[in-house]
Coordinates of C-alpha atoms and ligand atoms in Angstrom, one line a residue:
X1 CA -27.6 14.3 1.0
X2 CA -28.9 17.9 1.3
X3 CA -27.7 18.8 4.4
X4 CA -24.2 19.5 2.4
X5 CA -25.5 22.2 0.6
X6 CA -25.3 24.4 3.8
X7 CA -22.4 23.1 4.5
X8 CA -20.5 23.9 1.5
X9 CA -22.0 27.3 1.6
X10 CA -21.6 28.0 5.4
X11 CA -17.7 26.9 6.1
X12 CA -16.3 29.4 4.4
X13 CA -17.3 32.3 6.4
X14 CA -16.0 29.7 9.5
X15 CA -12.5 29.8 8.3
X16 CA -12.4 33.0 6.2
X17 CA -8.5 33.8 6.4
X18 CA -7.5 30.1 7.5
X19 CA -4.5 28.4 5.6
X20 CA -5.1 25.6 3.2
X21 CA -3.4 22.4 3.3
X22 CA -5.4 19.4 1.6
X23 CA -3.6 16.1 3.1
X24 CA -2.3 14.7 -0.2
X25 CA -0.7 11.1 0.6
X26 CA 3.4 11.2 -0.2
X27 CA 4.4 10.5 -3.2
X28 CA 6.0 6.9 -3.0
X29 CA 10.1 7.3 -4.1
X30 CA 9.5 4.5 -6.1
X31 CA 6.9 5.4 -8.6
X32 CA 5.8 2.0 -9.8
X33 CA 5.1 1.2 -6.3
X34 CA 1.1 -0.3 -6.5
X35 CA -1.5 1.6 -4.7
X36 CA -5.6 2.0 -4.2
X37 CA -6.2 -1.6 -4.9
X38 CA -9.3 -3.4 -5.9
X39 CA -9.8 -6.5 -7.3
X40 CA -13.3 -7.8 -9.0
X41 CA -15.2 -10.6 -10.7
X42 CA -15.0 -10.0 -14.4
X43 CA -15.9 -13.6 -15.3
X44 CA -16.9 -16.8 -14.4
X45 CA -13.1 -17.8 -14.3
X46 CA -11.4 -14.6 -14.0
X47 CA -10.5 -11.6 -11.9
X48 CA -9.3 -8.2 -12.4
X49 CA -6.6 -6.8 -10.5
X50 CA -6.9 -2.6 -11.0
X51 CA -4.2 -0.6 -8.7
X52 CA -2.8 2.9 -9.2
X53 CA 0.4 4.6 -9.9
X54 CA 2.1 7.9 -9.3
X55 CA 3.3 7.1 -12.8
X56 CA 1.8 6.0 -15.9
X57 CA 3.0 2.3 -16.7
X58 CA 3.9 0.8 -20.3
X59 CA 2.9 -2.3 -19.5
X60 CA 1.0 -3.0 -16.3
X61 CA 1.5 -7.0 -15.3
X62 CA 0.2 -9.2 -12.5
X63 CA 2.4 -12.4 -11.2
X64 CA -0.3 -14.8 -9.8
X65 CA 0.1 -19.0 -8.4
X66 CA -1.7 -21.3 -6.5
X67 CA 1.4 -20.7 -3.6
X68 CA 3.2 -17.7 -2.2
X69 CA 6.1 -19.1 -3.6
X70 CA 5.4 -20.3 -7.1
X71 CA 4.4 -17.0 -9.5
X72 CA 4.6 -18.8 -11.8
X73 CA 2.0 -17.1 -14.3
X74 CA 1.8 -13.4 -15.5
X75 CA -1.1 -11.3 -17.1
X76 CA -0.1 -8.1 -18.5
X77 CA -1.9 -5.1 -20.5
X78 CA -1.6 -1.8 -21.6
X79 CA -4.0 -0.1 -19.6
X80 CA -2.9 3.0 -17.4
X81 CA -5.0 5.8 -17.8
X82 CA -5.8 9.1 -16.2
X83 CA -7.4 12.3 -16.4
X84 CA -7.0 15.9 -16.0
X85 CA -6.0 17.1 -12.4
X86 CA -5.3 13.2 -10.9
X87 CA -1.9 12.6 -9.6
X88 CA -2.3 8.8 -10.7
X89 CA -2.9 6.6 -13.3
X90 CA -5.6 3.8 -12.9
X91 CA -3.9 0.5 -14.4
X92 CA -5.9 -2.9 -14.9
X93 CA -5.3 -6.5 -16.0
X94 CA -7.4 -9.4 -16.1
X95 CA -7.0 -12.8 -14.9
X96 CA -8.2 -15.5 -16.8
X97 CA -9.2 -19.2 -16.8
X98 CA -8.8 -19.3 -13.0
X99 CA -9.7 -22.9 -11.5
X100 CA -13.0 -22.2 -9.7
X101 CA -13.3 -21.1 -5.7
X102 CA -9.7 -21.8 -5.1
X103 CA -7.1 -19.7 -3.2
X104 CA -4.6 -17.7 -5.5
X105 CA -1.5 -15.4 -4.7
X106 CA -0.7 -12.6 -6.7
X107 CA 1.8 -9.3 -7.2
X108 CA 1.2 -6.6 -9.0
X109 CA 4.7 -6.3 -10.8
X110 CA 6.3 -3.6 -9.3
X111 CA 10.0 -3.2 -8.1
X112 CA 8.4 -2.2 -4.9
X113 CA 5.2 -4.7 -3.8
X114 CA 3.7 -7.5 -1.8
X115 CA 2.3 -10.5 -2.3
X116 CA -1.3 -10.8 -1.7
X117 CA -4.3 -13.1 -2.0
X118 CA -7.6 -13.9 -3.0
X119 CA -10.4 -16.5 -3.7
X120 CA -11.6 -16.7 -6.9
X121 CA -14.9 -17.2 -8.2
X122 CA -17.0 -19.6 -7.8
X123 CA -18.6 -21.4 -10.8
X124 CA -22.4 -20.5 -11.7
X125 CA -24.9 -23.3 -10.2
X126 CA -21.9 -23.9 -7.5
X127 CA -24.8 -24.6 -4.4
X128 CA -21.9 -24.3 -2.1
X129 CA -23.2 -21.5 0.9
X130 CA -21.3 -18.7 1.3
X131 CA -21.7 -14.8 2.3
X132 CA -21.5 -11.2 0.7
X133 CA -21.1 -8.2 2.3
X134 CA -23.3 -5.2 1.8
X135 CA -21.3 -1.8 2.7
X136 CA -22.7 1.9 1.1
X137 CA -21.9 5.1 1.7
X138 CA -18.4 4.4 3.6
X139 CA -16.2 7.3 3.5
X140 CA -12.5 8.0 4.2
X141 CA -11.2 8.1 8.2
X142 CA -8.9 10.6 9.5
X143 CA -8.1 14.2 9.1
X144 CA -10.4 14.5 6.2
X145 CA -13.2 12.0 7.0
X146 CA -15.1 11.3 10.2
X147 CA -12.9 9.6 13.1
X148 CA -14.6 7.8 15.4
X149 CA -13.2 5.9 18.9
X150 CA -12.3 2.4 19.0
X151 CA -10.9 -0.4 21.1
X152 CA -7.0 -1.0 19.8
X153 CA -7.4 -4.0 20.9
X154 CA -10.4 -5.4 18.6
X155 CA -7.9 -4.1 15.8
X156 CA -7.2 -7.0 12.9
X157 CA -3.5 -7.4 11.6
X158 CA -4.5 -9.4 8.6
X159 CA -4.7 -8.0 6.5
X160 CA -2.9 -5.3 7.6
X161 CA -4.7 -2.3 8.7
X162 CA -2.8 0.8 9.4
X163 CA -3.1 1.6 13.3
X164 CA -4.3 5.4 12.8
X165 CA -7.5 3.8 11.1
X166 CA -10.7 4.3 12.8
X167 CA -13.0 3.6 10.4
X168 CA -15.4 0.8 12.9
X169 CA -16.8 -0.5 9.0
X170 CA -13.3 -1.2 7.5
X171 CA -11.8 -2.5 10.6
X172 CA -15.0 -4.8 11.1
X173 CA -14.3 -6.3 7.7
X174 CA -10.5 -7.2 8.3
X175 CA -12.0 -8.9 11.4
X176 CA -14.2 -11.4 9.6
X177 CA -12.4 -11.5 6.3
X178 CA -12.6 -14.8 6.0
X179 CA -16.4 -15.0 6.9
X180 CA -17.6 -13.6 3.5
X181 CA -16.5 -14.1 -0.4
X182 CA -16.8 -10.7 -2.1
X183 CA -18.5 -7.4 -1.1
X184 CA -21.1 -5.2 -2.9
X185 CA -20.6 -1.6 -3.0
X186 CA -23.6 0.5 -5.1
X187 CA -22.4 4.0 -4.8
X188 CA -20.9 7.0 -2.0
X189 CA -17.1 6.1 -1.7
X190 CA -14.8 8.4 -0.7
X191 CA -17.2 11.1 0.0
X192 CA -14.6 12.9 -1.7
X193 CA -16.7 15.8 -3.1
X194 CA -17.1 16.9 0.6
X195 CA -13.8 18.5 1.0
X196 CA -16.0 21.3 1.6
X197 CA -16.7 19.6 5.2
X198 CA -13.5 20.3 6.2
X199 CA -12.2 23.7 7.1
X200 CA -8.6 23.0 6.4
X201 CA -9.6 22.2 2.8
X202 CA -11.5 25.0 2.1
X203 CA -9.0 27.4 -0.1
X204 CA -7.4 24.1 -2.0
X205 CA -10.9 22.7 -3.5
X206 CA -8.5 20.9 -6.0
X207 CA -6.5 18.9 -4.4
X208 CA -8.9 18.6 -1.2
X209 CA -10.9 16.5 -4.2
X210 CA -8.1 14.4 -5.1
X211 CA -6.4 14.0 -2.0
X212 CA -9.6 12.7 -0.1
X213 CA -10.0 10.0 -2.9
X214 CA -6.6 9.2 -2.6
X215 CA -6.4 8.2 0.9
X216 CA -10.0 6.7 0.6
X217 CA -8.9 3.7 -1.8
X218 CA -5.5 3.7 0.3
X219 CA -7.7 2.8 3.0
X220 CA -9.7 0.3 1.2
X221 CA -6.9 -1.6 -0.5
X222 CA -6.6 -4.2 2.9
X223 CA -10.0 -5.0 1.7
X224 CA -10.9 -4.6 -1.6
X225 CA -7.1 -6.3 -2.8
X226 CA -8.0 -9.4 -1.5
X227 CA -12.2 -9.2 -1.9
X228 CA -13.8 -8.6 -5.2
X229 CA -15.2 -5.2 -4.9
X230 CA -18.0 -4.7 -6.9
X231 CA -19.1 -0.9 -7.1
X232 CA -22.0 1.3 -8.8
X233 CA -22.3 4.5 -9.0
X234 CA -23.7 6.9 -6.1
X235 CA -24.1 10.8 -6.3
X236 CA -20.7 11.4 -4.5
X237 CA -18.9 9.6 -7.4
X238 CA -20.8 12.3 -9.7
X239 CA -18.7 15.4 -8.9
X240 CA -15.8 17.1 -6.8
X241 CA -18.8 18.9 -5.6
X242 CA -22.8 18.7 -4.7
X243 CA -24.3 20.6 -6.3
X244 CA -21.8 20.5 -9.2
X245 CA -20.2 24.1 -8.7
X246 CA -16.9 25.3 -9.8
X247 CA -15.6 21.4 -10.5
X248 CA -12.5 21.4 -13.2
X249 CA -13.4 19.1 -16.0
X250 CA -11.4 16.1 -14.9
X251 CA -13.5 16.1 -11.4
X252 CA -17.3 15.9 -13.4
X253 CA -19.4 13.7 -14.9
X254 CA -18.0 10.5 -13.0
X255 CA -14.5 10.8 -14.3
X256 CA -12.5 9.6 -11.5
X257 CA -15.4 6.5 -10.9
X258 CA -14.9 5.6 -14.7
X259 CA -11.5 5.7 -14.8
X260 CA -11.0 3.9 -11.9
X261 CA -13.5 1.1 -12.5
X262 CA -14.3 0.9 -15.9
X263 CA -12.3 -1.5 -17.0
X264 CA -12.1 -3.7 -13.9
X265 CA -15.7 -4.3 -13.9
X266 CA -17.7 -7.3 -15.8
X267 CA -20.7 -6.8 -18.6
X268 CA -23.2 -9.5 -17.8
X269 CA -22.0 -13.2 -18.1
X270 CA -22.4 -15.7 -21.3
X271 CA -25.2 -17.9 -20.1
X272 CA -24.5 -21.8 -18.9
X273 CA -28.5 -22.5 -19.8
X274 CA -29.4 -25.3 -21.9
X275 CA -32.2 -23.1 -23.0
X276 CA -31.8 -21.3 -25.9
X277 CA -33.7 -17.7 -25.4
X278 CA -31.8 -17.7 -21.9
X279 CA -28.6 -17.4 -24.1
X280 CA -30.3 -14.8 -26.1
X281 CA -31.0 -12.8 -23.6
X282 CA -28.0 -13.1 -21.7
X283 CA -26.1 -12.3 -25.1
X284 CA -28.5 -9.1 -25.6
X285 CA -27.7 -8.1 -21.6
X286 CA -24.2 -8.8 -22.4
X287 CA -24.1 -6.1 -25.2
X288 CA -26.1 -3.4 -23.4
X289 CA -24.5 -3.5 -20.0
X290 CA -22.1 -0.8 -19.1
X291 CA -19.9 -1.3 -16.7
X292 CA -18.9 0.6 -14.2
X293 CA -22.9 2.1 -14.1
X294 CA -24.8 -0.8 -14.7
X295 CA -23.5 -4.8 -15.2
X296 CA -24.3 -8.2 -13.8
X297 CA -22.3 -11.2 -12.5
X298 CA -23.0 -14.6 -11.0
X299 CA -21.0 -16.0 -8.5
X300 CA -22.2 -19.9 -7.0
X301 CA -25.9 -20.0 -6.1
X302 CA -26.7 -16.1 -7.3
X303 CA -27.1 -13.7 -9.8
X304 CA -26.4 -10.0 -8.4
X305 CA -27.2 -6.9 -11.1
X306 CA -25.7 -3.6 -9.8
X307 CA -27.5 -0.3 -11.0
X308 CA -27.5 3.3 -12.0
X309 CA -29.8 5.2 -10.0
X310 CA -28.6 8.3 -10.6
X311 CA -28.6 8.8 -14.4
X312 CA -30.1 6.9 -17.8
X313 CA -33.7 6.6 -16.9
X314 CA -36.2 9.1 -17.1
X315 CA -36.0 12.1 -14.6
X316 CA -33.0 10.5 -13.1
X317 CA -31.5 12.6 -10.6
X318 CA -28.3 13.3 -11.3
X319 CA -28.3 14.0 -14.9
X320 CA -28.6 17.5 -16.7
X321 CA -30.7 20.1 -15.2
X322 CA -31.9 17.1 -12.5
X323 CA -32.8 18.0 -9.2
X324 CA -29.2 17.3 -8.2
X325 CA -27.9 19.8 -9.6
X326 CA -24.9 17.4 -10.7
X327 CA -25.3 17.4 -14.4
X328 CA -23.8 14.1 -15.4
X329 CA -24.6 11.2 -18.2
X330 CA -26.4 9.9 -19.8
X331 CA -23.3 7.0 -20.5
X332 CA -26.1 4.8 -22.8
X333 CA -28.4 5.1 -25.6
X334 CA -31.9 6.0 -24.1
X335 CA -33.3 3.4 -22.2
X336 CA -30.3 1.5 -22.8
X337 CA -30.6 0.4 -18.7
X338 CA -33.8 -0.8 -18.4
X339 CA -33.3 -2.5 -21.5
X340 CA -30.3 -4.4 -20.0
X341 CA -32.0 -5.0 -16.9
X342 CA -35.2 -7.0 -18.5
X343 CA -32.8 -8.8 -20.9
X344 CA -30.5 -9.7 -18.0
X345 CA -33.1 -10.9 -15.6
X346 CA -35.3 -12.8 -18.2
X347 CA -31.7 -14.6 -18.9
X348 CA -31.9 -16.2 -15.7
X349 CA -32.2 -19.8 -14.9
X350 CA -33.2 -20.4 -11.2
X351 CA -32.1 -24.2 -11.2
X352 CA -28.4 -22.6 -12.1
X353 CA -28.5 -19.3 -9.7
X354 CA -31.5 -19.6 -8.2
X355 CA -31.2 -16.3 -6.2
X356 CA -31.3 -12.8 -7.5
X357 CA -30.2 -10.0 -6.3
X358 CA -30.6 -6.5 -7.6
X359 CA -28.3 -3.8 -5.9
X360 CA -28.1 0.5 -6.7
X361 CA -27.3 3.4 -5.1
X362 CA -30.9 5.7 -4.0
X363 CA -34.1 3.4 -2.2
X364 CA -37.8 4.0 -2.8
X365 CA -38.6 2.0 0.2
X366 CA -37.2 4.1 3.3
X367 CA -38.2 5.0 6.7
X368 CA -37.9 9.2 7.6
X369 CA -39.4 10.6 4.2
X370 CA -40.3 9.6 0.3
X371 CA -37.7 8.2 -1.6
X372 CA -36.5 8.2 -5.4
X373 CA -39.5 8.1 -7.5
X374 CA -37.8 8.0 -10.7
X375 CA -36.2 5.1 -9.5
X376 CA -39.1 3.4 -8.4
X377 CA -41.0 3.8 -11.6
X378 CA -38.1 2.7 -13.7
X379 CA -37.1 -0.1 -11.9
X380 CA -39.7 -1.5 -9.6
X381 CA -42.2 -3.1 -12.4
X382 CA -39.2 -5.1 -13.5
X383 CA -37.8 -6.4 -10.5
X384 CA -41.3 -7.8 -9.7
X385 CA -42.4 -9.5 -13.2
X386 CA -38.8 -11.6 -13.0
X387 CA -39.1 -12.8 -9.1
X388 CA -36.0 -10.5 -8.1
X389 CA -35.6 -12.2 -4.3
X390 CA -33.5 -9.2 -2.7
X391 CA -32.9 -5.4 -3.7
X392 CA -30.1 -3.4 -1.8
X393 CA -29.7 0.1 -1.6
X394 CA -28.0 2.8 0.2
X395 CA -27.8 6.3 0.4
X396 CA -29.8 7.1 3.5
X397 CA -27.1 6.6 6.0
X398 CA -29.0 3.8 8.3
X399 CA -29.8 -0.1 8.0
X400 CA -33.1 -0.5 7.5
X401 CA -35.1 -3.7 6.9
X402 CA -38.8 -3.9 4.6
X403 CA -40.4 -6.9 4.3
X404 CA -41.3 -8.0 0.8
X405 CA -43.3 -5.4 -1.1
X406 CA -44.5 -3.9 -4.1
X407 CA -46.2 -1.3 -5.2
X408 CA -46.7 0.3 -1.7
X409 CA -47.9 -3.1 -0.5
X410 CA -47.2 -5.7 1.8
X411 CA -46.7 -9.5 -0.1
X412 CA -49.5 -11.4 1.9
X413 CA -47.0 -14.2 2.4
X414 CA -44.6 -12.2 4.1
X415 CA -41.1 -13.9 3.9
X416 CA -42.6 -17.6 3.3
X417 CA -41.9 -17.7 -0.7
X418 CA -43.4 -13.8 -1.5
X419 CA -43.5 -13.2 -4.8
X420 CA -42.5 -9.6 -4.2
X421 CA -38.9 -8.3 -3.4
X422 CA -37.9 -8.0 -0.1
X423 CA -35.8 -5.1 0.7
X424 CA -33.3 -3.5 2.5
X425 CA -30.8 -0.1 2.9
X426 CA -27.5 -0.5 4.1
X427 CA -26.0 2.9 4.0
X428 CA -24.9 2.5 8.0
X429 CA -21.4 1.7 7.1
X430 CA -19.8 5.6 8.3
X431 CA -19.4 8.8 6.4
X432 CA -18.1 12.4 6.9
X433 CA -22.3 13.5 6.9
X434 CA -23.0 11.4 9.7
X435 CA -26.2 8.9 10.2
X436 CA -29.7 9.8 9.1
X437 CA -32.3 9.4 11.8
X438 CA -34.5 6.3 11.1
X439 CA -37.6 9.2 10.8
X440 CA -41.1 8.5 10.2
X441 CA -41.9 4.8 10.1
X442 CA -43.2 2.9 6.9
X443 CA -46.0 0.2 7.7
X444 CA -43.7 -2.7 6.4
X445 CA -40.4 -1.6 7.7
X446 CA -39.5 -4.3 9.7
X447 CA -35.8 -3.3 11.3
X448 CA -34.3 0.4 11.1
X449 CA -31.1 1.1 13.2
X450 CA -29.0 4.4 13.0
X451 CA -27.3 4.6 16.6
X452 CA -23.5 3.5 15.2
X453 CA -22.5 2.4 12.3
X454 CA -23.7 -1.0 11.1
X455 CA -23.9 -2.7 7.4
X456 CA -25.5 -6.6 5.9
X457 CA -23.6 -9.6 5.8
X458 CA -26.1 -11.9 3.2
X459 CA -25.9 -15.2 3.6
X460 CA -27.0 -17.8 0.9
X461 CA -27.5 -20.9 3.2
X462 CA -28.7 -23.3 0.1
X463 CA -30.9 -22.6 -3.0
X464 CA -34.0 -22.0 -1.0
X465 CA -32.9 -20.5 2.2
X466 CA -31.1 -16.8 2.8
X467 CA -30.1 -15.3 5.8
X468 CA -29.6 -11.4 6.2
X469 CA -27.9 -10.5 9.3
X470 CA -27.1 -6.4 10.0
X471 CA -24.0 -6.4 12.3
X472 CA -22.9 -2.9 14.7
X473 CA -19.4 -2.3 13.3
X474 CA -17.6 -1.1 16.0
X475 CA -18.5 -3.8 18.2
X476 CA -19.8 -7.1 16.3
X477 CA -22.8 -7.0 17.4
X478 CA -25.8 -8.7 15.4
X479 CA -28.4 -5.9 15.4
X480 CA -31.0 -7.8 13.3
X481 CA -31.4 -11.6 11.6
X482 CA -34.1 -12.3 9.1
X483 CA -34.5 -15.5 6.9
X484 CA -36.4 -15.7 3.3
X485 CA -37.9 -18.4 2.3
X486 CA -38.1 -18.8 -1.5
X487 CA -39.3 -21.7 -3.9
X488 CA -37.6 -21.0 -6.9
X489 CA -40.0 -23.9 -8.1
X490 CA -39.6 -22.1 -12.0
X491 CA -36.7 -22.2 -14.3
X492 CA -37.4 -19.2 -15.4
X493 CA -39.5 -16.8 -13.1
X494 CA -41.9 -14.5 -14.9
X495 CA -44.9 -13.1 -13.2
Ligands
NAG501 C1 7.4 1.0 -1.0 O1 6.0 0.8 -0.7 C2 5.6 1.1 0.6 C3 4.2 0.8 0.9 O2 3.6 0.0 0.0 C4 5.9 2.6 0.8 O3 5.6 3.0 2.2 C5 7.3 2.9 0.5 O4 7.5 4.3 0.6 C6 7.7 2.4 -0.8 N1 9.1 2.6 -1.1 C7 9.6 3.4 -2.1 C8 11.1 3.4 -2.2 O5 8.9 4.0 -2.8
NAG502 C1 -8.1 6.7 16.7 O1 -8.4 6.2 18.0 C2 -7.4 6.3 18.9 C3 -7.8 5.5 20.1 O2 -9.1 5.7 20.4 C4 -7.0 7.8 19.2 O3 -6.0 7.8 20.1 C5 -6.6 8.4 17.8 O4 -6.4 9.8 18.0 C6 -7.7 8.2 16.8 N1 -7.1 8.6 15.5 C7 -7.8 9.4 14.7 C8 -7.1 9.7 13.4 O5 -8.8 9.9 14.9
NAG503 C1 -20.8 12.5 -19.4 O1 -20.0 11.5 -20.0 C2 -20.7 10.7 -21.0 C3 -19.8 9.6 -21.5 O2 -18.5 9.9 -21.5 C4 -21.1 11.7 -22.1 O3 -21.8 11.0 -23.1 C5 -22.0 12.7 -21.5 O4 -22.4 13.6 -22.5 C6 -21.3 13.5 -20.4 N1 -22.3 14.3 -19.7 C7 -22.0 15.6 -19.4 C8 -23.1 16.4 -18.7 O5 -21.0 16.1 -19.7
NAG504 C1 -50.1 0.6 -7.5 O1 -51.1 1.0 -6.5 C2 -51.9 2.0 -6.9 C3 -52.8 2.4 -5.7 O2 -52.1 2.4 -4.5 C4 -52.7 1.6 -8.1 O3 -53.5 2.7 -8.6 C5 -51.8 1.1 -9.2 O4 -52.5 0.6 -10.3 C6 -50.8 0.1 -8.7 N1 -49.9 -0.2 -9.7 C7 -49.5 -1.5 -10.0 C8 -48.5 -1.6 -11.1 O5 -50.0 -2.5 -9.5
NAG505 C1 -42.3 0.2 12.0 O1 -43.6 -0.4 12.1 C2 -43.6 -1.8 12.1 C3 -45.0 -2.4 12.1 O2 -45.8 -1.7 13.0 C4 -42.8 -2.3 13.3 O3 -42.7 -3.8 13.2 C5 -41.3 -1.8 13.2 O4 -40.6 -2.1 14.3 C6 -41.4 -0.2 13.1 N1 -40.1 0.3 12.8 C7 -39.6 1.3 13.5 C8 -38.2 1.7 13.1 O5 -40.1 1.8 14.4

């Protein structure tokens, strides 16, 4: 957000003459040893395991069973890639034909790693209920991030959570780990372009970048190695620093983001319709999708598209000579994203995943000022015409609830089967900047907290039913509880 323009400029007249020491993590002695990692949907029966290494590795390969105690199939590949100025190398490899929503173990071969867990998708048109998590604009704890007090006693062991962690989000999430199936993540990780932030960094702008992200998806791994995490892009994954500034090539233009999830995320699905121009379009989606930036999955009762707010549409934020300053992208052909979006929505058939959602990085609809009116003329029009039931964004570091709206306007049937969006901003979950005061009110805002940290758990109760409930972090306590109401009467929803 702005504020860390000052910042940037301001700290180094704090600490003029103050030594540098950015908090790199130790070097593990055993260099295959696994770290940072994720897992993610990549297909309707497969998930990708991507970890890093202080070393790059031949020939990456995943041991996975149905028991602790029976590896008894591997996955390998030859991905392990890097960039200028990272100490590690991002590796990745996909696990395929999976049996449907069942528990799996798996370990990352390594002469030095665990085993660990995770559920694996659920099939398309699966009406089984289940939850996701909505958590934006986390940042890393500790030294380099924003500590905050907590009860040792609320602490969660499993999966195991490192005791020095104070992050209330993170901790909240190992708490009720078994209350949700995967977790949506559109944008502001580490916050590791705000190394500026803190003093200690100041002279080592290099490493402070890389060490911040490095401790970030340390931090993460409890979570995001057993839940598919499925990230956009946000303007902290941009650049080692807002606006861009004196960045070394390997920290611009989304080069740490890519690396890290461009080949663990999906491109849109093949579609399971009977209907012929469903399988078009899903086929068309398929080929203009672009993961990390902008893909789709479908996971049991719901479709869920993430997007690219900050660069490939017209005046998108971030990209060159954008009011950003971050000069990054374009990563498609012009209009390449709106392109996917409309083929990937029209692909959808409601009697198969009868909910859509639609998740990105910067809101229109937000309390305390305007917000991205690019994004709001690229996007809006398009989640209307195809009946998109819920967008989620981030980026203004609140919750915030709107009922369902378009074009400025309330939908007269309020959250009884709209046919507008209903929307909502869950950039609560705790970051180095701080939370955003809810501000000036908007007319449909229906729910805005920004006292502690909080974030969304979405429920999908059965095909016509969902339940949004915004939780505190630190303490578990439900802040706000809304149910839509949707019909979903068409196959195909175009209006
Ligand atoms: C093995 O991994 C653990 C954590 O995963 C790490 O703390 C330890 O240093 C590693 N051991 C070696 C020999 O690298
Ligand atoms: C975390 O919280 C505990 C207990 O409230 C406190 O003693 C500790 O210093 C905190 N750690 C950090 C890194 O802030
Ligand atoms: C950013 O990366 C993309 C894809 O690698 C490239 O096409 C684009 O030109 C780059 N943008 C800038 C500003 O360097
Ligand atoms: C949106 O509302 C404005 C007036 O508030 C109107 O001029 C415009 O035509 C509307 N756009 C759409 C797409 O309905
Ligand atoms: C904004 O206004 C609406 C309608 O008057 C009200 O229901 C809502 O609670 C208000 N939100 C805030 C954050 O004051």
């Amino acid at each position: 957000m702005v504020s860390l323009y000052t910042s940037v400029k301001a700290l180094p007249l704090l600490v003029a003459g103050a030594l540098a020491t950015a908090s790199l993590p130790t070097k593990p002695a055993d260099l295959t040893t696994p770290v940072q990692q994720r897992i993610a949907v990549h297909g309707p029966n497969t998930i990708s395991i991507g970890w890093n290494t202080y070393e790059k590795l031949d020939r990456p390969c995943v041991q996975y069973g149905l028991s602790r105690f029976a590896l008894f199939e591997r996955a390998c590949s030859t991905s392990s890639i890097t960039y200028p100025t990272s100490r590690t190398w991002a590796n990745s490899v996909a696990l395929t034909g999976l049996f449907p929503a069942t528990t799996y173990y798996y370990k990352i071969v390594s002469s030095n790693s665990t085993v660990e867990q995770f559920f694996s998708p659920r099939m398309p048109g699966d009406k089984t209920p289940f939850a996701m998590n909505a958590i934006i604009d986390l940042g890393v704890y500790g030294a380099d991030g924003y500590t905050i007090q907590m009860d040792m006693s609320k602490r969660d062991t499993i999966p195991f959570i490192s005791p020095s962690m104070n992050h209330t989000t993170i901790s909240r999430l190992a708490e009720t780990i078994n209350d949700y199936e995967f977790i949506i993540h559109p944008g502001d990780m580490g916050y590791a372009d705000d190394w500026g932030m803190v003093p200690a960094d100041i002279d080592d702008s290099q490493n402070a970048y890389q060490a911040i992200l490095e401790q970030f998806f340390d931090q993460l791994a409890p979570i995001a190695g057993r839940k598919p995490y499925m990230a956009s892009p946000g303007n902290h994954e941009s650049a080692c620093q807002e606006p861009v500034g004196d960045c070394p090539n390997g920290q611009r233009n989304f080069t740490d983001f890519m690396t890290r999830f461009g080949n663990t995320l999906p491109t849109a699905f093949e579609s399971t319709s009977h209907n012929f121009e469903a399988k078009v379009n899903a086929n068309k989606a398929k080929l203009l999708a672009k993961p990390p930036f902008w893909y789709s999955f479908e996971y049991g009762m719901v479709h869920v598209t993430m997007l690219d707010t900050e660069t490939d549409f017209a005046d998108a934020p971030d990209i060159p000579g954008g009011p950003s300053g971050l000069d990054s992208g374009p990563f498609g052909a012009p209009n390449q994203q709106l392109q996917f979006l409309e083929a990937d929505l029209a692909a959808v058939d409601r009697k198969i995943t009868p909910w859509v959602i639609v998740a990105g990085h910067r809101p229109w609809y937000s309390t305390g000022g305007p917000g991205c009116l690019p994004c709001q003329a690229a996007f809006e029009g398009l989640f209307y015409k195809y009946g998109v039931d819920l967008a989620v964004f981030g980026h203004v570091h609140n919750s915030q609830r709107f009922m369902p709206v378009f074009n400025s306007t309330a939908d007269p049937a309020g959250m009884n089967n709209p046919k507008a969006p209903m929307y909502i901003v869950a950039g609560g979950a705790g970051n180095i900047e701080g939370l955003s005061d809810v501000g000036s009110n908007l007319s449909f805002n229906a729910f805005a907290y920004a006292d502690d940290y909080s974030y969304p758990t979405i429920k999908f109760l059965d095909p016509n039913n969902m339940q949004i409930d915004f939780f505190r972090s630190s303490t578990g306590e439900l802040l706000d509880r809304s149910k839509l109401y949707k019909a979903h009467k068409h196959q195909f929803t175009v209006q």
